[in-house]
Coordinates of C-alpha atoms and ligand atoms in Angstrom, one line a residue:
X1 CA 0.1 -0.3 0.0
X2 CA 2.7 2.5 -0.1
X3 CA 2.6 5.7 -1.4
X4 CA -1.3 4.5 -2.5
X5 CA -3.9 7.5 -2.1
X6 CA -6.8 6.0 0.0
X7 CA -10.3 7.3 0.9
X8 CA -11.7 6.1 4.0
X9 CA -15.2 7.3 4.7
X10 CA -16.3 6.1 8.6
X11 CA -12.3 6.0 9.1
X12 CA -12.5 8.0 12.8
X13 CA -13.7 4.5 14.5
X14 CA -14.8 1.3 14.9
X15 CA -13.3 -0.6 12.0
X16 CA -12.5 2.1 9.5
X17 CA -10.4 3.6 12.0
X18 CA -8.8 0.0 12.7
X19 CA -7.8 -0.5 8.5
X20 CA -6.8 3.3 8.6
X21 CA -4.0 2.7 11.5
X22 CA -2.7 -0.5 9.4
X23 CA -3.1 1.1 6.3
X24 CA -1.0 4.2 7.6
X25 CA 1.5 1.6 8.8
X26 CA 2.1 0.5 5.5
X27 CA 3.0 4.0 3.8
X28 CA -0.6 4.8 2.4
X29 CA -1.5 7.9 1.6
X30 CA -5.2 8.4 3.7
X31 CA -8.2 10.7 3.7
X32 CA -10.6 9.8 6.6
X33 CA -13.6 11.3 6.7
X34 CA -16.5 11.4 9.5
X35 CA -19.1 13.9 11.2
X36 CA -17.8 14.5 14.3
X37 CA -15.1 17.1 14.3
X38 CA -13.3 16.4 17.4
X39 CA -13.6 12.5 17.2
X40 CA -11.8 12.8 14.2
X41 CA -9.4 15.3 14.7
X42 CA -8.5 12.6 17.8
X43 CA -8.4 9.9 15.3
X44 CA -6.3 11.9 13.2
X45 CA -3.6 12.7 16.0
X46 CA -3.6 8.4 17.2
X47 CA -3.2 7.0 13.6
X48 CA -0.3 10.1 13.0
X49 CA 1.0 9.4 15.9
X50 CA 1.2 5.7 16.4
X51 CA 2.0 5.1 12.6
X52 CA 4.8 7.9 12.2
X53 CA 3.1 8.1 8.7
X54 CA 2.1 11.9 8.3
X55 CA 0.2 11.9 5.1
X56 CA -3.0 11.2 6.7
X57 CA -5.6 13.7 6.9
X58 CA -8.8 14.2 8.3
X59 CA -11.9 16.2 6.4
X60 CA -15.6 16.3 7.9
X61 CA -19.0 15.6 6.4
X62 CA -22.0 14.6 6.9
X63 CA -22.6 12.2 4.6
X64 CA -26.1 11.5 5.1
X65 CA -26.5 14.9 3.3
X66 CA -26.4 15.1 -1.2
X67 CA -24.7 18.6 -0.9
X68 CA -22.0 17.1 1.5
X69 CA -21.2 13.7 -0.7
X70 CA -20.8 15.9 -4.0
X71 CA -18.5 18.1 -1.8
X72 CA -16.6 15.5 -0.3
X73 CA -16.0 14.0 -3.9
X74 CA -15.0 17.8 -5.3
X75 CA -12.6 17.7 -2.5
X76 CA -11.4 14.2 -2.5
X77 CA -11.1 15.2 -6.9
X78 CA -8.3 18.2 -5.5
X79 CA -7.0 16.5 -2.8
X80 CA -5.9 12.8 -5.1
X81 CA -5.0 12.9 -8.4
X82 CA -5.7 9.5 -8.5
X83 CA -7.6 7.0 -6.3
X84 CA -6.4 3.8 -5.5
X85 CA -9.2 2.7 -2.8
X86 CA -12.3 4.2 -1.5
X87 CA -13.5 2.7 1.2
X88 CA -17.1 2.8 2.2
X89 CA -17.2 2.3 6.5
X90 CA -19.9 5.7 7.4
X91 CA -22.9 4.3 9.4
X92 CA -23.8 2.3 12.2
X93 CA -26.8 1.3 14.1
X94 CA -29.2 4.2 14.7
X95 CA -32.1 5.2 16.9
X96 CA -35.6 3.1 16.4
X97 CA -37.0 6.4 15.3
X98 CA -36.7 6.8 11.4
X99 CA -35.2 10.0 10.2
X100 CA -35.1 12.1 7.2
X101 CA -32.3 13.6 5.5
X102 CA -32.8 17.1 4.1
X103 CA -33.2 15.4 0.9
X104 CA -36.2 13.4 2.4
X105 CA -34.5 10.4 2.3
X106 CA -34.6 8.2 5.3
X107 CA -31.0 8.5 7.5
X108 CA -29.6 5.2 7.7
X109 CA -30.3 4.5 4.1
X110 CA -28.9 8.4 2.7
X111 CA -25.5 7.4 4.7
X112 CA -25.5 3.7 4.1
X113 CA -27.0 3.1 0.7
X114 CA -26.6 6.6 -1.2
X115 CA -23.4 7.8 -0.3
X116 CA -21.6 5.0 -1.5
X117 CA -23.6 4.9 -4.5
X118 CA -22.9 8.7 -5.1
X119 CA -19.4 8.8 -4.1
X120 CA -18.5 5.9 -6.4
X121 CA -19.4 7.2 -9.0
X122 CA -18.4 11.0 -8.4
X123 CA -14.8 9.5 -8.0
X124 CA -15.0 6.8 -10.6
X125 CA -12.3 8.9 -12.8
X126 CA -10.0 9.2 -10.5
X127 CA -10.0 5.6 -9.3
X128 CA -10.3 3.9 -12.9
X129 CA -6.5 5.4 -13.6
X130 CA -5.0 3.7 -10.8
X131 CA -3.1 0.9 -11.4
X132 CA -6.0 -1.8 -9.5
X133 CA -8.5 0.0 -7.9
X134 CA -10.5 -1.3 -5.6
X135 CA -13.8 -0.1 -3.7
X136 CA -14.9 -1.8 -0.4
X137 CA -18.0 -1.4 1.4
X138 CA -19.0 -2.5 4.8
X139 CA -22.1 -3.9 4.8
X140 CA -24.0 -8.1 4.9
X141 CA -21.9 -9.3 2.5
X142 CA -24.6 -11.3 0.9
X143 CA -25.4 -12.5 4.9
X144 CA -28.5 -11.2 4.6
X145 CA -31.2 -13.1 3.8
X146 CA -34.5 -12.3 2.6
X147 CA -35.4 -10.0 -0.4
X148 CA -34.9 -6.2 -0.6
X149 CA -39.0 -4.2 -0.9
X150 CA -38.8 -2.0 -3.1
X151 CA -42.2 -0.8 -2.1
X152 CA -40.7 0.4 1.2
X153 CA -37.0 1.9 0.6
X154 CA -37.4 4.8 2.1
X155 CA -39.0 3.3 5.2
X156 CA -42.3 4.7 5.5
X157 CA -43.8 1.4 7.3
X158 CA -42.8 -0.5 9.8
X159 CA -39.9 1.5 10.6
X160 CA -37.0 0.1 13.3
X161 CA -33.3 0.1 13.4
X162 CA -32.6 -4.0 12.5
X163 CA -34.8 -3.5 9.7
X164 CA -33.2 -0.3 8.6
X165 CA -30.1 -2.1 8.9
X166 CA -31.2 -5.6 6.8
X167 CA -31.9 -3.2 4.3
X168 CA -29.3 -1.2 3.9
X169 CA -27.5 -4.8 3.6
X170 CA -29.7 -5.6 1.1
X171 CA -29.7 -3.0 -0.9
X172 CA -25.4 -2.6 -0.7
X173 CA -25.7 -7.0 -2.3
X174 CA -27.6 -5.3 -5.6
X175 CA -25.2 -2.3 -5.6
X176 CA -21.6 -3.4 -5.5
X177 CA -23.2 -6.8 -8.2
X178 CA -24.4 -3.4 -10.2
X179 CA -21.3 -1.8 -9.3
X180 CA -19.1 -5.0 -10.6
X181 CA -20.7 -4.2 -14.4
X182 CA -20.9 -0.9 -14.4
X183 CA -17.5 -0.3 -14.1
X184 CA -15.1 -2.4 -15.6
X185 CA -11.3 -1.8 -14.3
X186 CA -12.4 -1.7 -10.6
X187 CA -12.6 -4.6 -8.5
X188 CA -15.5 -4.4 -5.3
X189 CA -15.6 -5.8 -2.3
X190 CA -19.4 -6.0 0.1
X191 CA -17.7 -7.6 3.1
X192 CA -20.1 -8.5 5.9
X193 CA -17.8 -8.6 9.0
X194 CA -20.3 -10.5 11.2
X195 CA -20.8 -9.1 14.8
X196 CA -18.3 -6.2 15.6
X197 CA -18.5 -4.7 19.0
X198 CA -17.6 -1.0 17.9
X199 CA -19.1 2.2 19.5
X200 CA -22.1 2.9 17.1
X201 CA -23.2 -1.0 18.6
X202 CA -22.9 -0.3 22.3
X203 CA -24.5 3.5 21.3
X204 CA -27.6 1.0 20.9
X205 CA -29.7 0.0 23.8
X206 CA -31.2 -2.9 21.9
X207 CA -28.2 -3.9 19.6
X208 CA -26.1 -3.4 23.0
X209 CA -28.2 -6.0 24.9
X210 CA -28.2 -8.4 21.9
X211 CA -24.8 -8.2 21.1
X212 CA -23.7 -9.1 24.8
X213 CA -26.4 -11.9 25.0
X214 CA -27.9 -13.8 22.4
X215 CA -24.9 -12.8 19.4
X216 CA -21.9 -12.8 22.5
X217 CA -20.4 -16.1 21.1
X218 CA -20.5 -14.8 17.4
X219 CA -19.0 -11.3 18.1
X220 CA -15.7 -10.6 17.0
X221 CA -12.9 -7.0 17.4
X222 CA -13.0 -4.3 15.4
X223 CA -9.4 -5.0 14.5
X224 CA -9.8 -8.6 13.0
X225 CA -12.8 -6.9 10.6
X226 CA -10.1 -4.3 10.2
X227 CA -7.2 -7.2 9.2
X228 CA -9.8 -8.4 7.0
X229 CA -10.0 -5.2 5.4
X230 CA -6.6 -4.9 4.7
X231 CA -6.8 -8.5 3.2
X232 CA -9.2 -7.5 0.6
X233 CA -7.3 -4.4 -0.6
X234 CA -3.4 -6.1 -0.4
X235 CA -4.3 -9.4 -1.7
X236 CA -6.1 -11.1 -5.1
X237 CA -9.3 -11.1 -4.4
X238 CA -11.8 -11.2 -7.4
X239 CA -15.1 -9.3 -6.9
X240 CA -17.9 -10.2 -5.2
X241 CA -19.8 -10.2 -1.9
X242 CA -17.6 -11.9 1.0
X243 CA -18.3 -12.4 4.3
X244 CA -16.1 -12.3 8.1
X245 CA -14.0 -15.9 6.4
X246 CA -12.7 -13.9 3.4
X247 CA -15.3 -16.5 1.7
X248 CA -17.0 -15.2 -1.4
X249 CA -21.2 -15.7 -1.0
X250 CA -23.3 -16.5 -4.4
X251 CA -25.2 -13.3 -4.9
X252 CA -28.8 -14.1 -3.5
X253 CA -31.4 -15.6 -5.8
X254 CA -33.6 -12.5 -5.7
X255 CA -30.5 -10.7 -6.9
X256 CA -31.2 -10.1 -10.6
X257 CA -30.4 -7.9 -13.0
X258 CA -34.3 -6.7 -12.8
X259 CA -33.6 -6.3 -9.0
X260 CA -30.3 -4.9 -9.9
X261 CA -31.3 -2.2 -12.3
X262 CA -34.2 -1.1 -10.3
X263 CA -32.3 -0.1 -7.0
X264 CA -29.5 2.0 -9.5
X265 CA -32.4 3.8 -11.3
X266 CA -34.1 4.8 -7.7
X267 CA -30.2 5.7 -6.6
X268 CA -30.2 8.4 -10.0
X269 CA -33.7 9.6 -9.0
X270 CA -32.3 10.4 -5.2
X271 CA -28.9 11.3 -6.1
X272 CA -30.0 13.9 -9.2
X273 CA -33.0 15.2 -6.8
X274 CA -30.3 18.3 -5.5
X275 CA -28.0 18.0 -8.9
X276 CA -28.3 22.2 -9.8
X277 CA -26.3 22.6 -5.9
X278 CA -23.2 23.9 -6.5
X279 CA -20.3 22.5 -4.6
X280 CA -17.9 24.1 -1.6
X281 CA -14.8 22.9 -0.2
X282 CA -15.4 20.8 2.9
X283 CA -13.0 21.5 6.3
X284 CA -9.7 19.4 6.1
X285 CA -7.5 18.8 9.0
X286 CA -4.0 17.6 8.6
Ligands
NAP1 N1 -20.3 -3.4 14.0 C1 -21.4 -4.6 13.3 O1 -21.3 -5.3 13.8 C2 -21.0 -3.8 12.1 C3 -21.9 -5.2 10.8 C4 -21.7 -5.5 9.9 C5 -21.4 -4.0 9.1 N2 -21.4 -3.2 9.5 C6 -20.9 -1.4 9.2 O2 -19.4 -1.7 9.0 C7 -19.9 0.2 8.7 C8 -19.0 0.8 10.2 O3 -19.3 0.6 11.2 P1 -18.7 0.1 12.6 O4 -19.3 -1.0 13.3 O5 -17.5 0.5 12.4 O6 -19.2 1.7 13.4 P2 -18.2 3.0 14.8 O7 -17.4 2.2 15.1 O8 -19.4 3.6 15.0 O9 -17.7 3.8 13.5 C9 -19.0 4.2 12.1 C10 -18.0 5.5 11.6 O10 -19.3 6.3 10.1 C11 -18.7 7.7 10.5 N3 -20.2 8.4 10.7 C12 -21.2 7.8 11.0 N4 -22.4 9.0 10.5 C13 -21.5 10.1 9.3 C14 -22.0 10.9 8.7 N5 -23.4 10.7 8.8 N6 -21.5 11.2 8.0 C15 -20.4 11.0 7.6 N7 -19.4 9.9 9.0 C16 -20.5 9.6 9.7 C17 -18.5 7.7 11.9 O11 -18.1 8.9 12.3 P3 -18.7 10.4 13.0 O12 -18.5 9.5 14.8 O13 -17.5 11.3 13.2 O14 -19.5 10.5 12.0 C18 -17.1 6.3 11.8 O15 -16.3 7.2 11.5 C19 -20.9 0.9 8.8 O16 -21.1 1.2 7.8 C20 -21.4 -0.5 9.2 O17 -23.3 -0.9 9.4 C21 -21.0 -3.2 11.4

């Protein structure tokens, strides 16, 4: 990874930060993104002090908002002329109450589907000129069973945090499979780390109880999941959906071409809502 340019959304805590720390030690040039400025600055200082790599920067952006996704893309294009890897780790477990972003998109879906759709598309030109560009999305890796409910993508009915997570995971399965077709020349991984004890899980009372009781024997550390992310970035794994053993899963049977195209079209419909808005630079700390 030495001298490779890597953008890590959610690189300020949990698995994203773990991956950032490892990549910094390997000599990569990193741009980390999070929403909380003081947390981002603390993560940046820790990574630079521990790795001894000073070519790490932090940019604050709220990636649930379309205008901020575009501002980050613009900032990344200025920061890096070429992007060797893009890691989508911004996300988490959110409260049970359904929230809408200023674009009218359900918050979790905006952050964990739309931001990945928009950022990857916006950064395609920077990725495709790299020697071996890779994109990793942290989601379910094809392990979440059940079909995506196209009639409830914005979570209008029966919203619960765990249903939102499952919906986002299924949407990411379809998105990765479609990106593999749409963007030849880039390797795409949808990685499902399993149950990982991170801040986001511990902040949600119901998730915390589930992770500490029923799911406890299945939980693992953010560090071991971060190792997997680095393995995907440095190894020769083909594009696809990967589980926590780094085994490639077959696409779910319902993830056919029609479903992929339908979600892709929905992504375009959401993304073009505020397409006319001018891009403003995001703030960055180095
Ligand atoms: N933990 C698990 O068991 C598990 C399992 C499967 C998939 N995943 C997925 O893996 C990803 C990483 O999760 P994690 O468990 O490592 O969580 P985490 O430790 O809470 O880290 C989440 C990261 O996302 C950033 N973030 C949150 N909201 C944001 C926003 N609106 N705009 C920009 N950045 C934002 C956070 O930064 P700020 O706090 O500064 O905003 C933080 O850097 C998530 O997409 C999650 O759904 C997790």
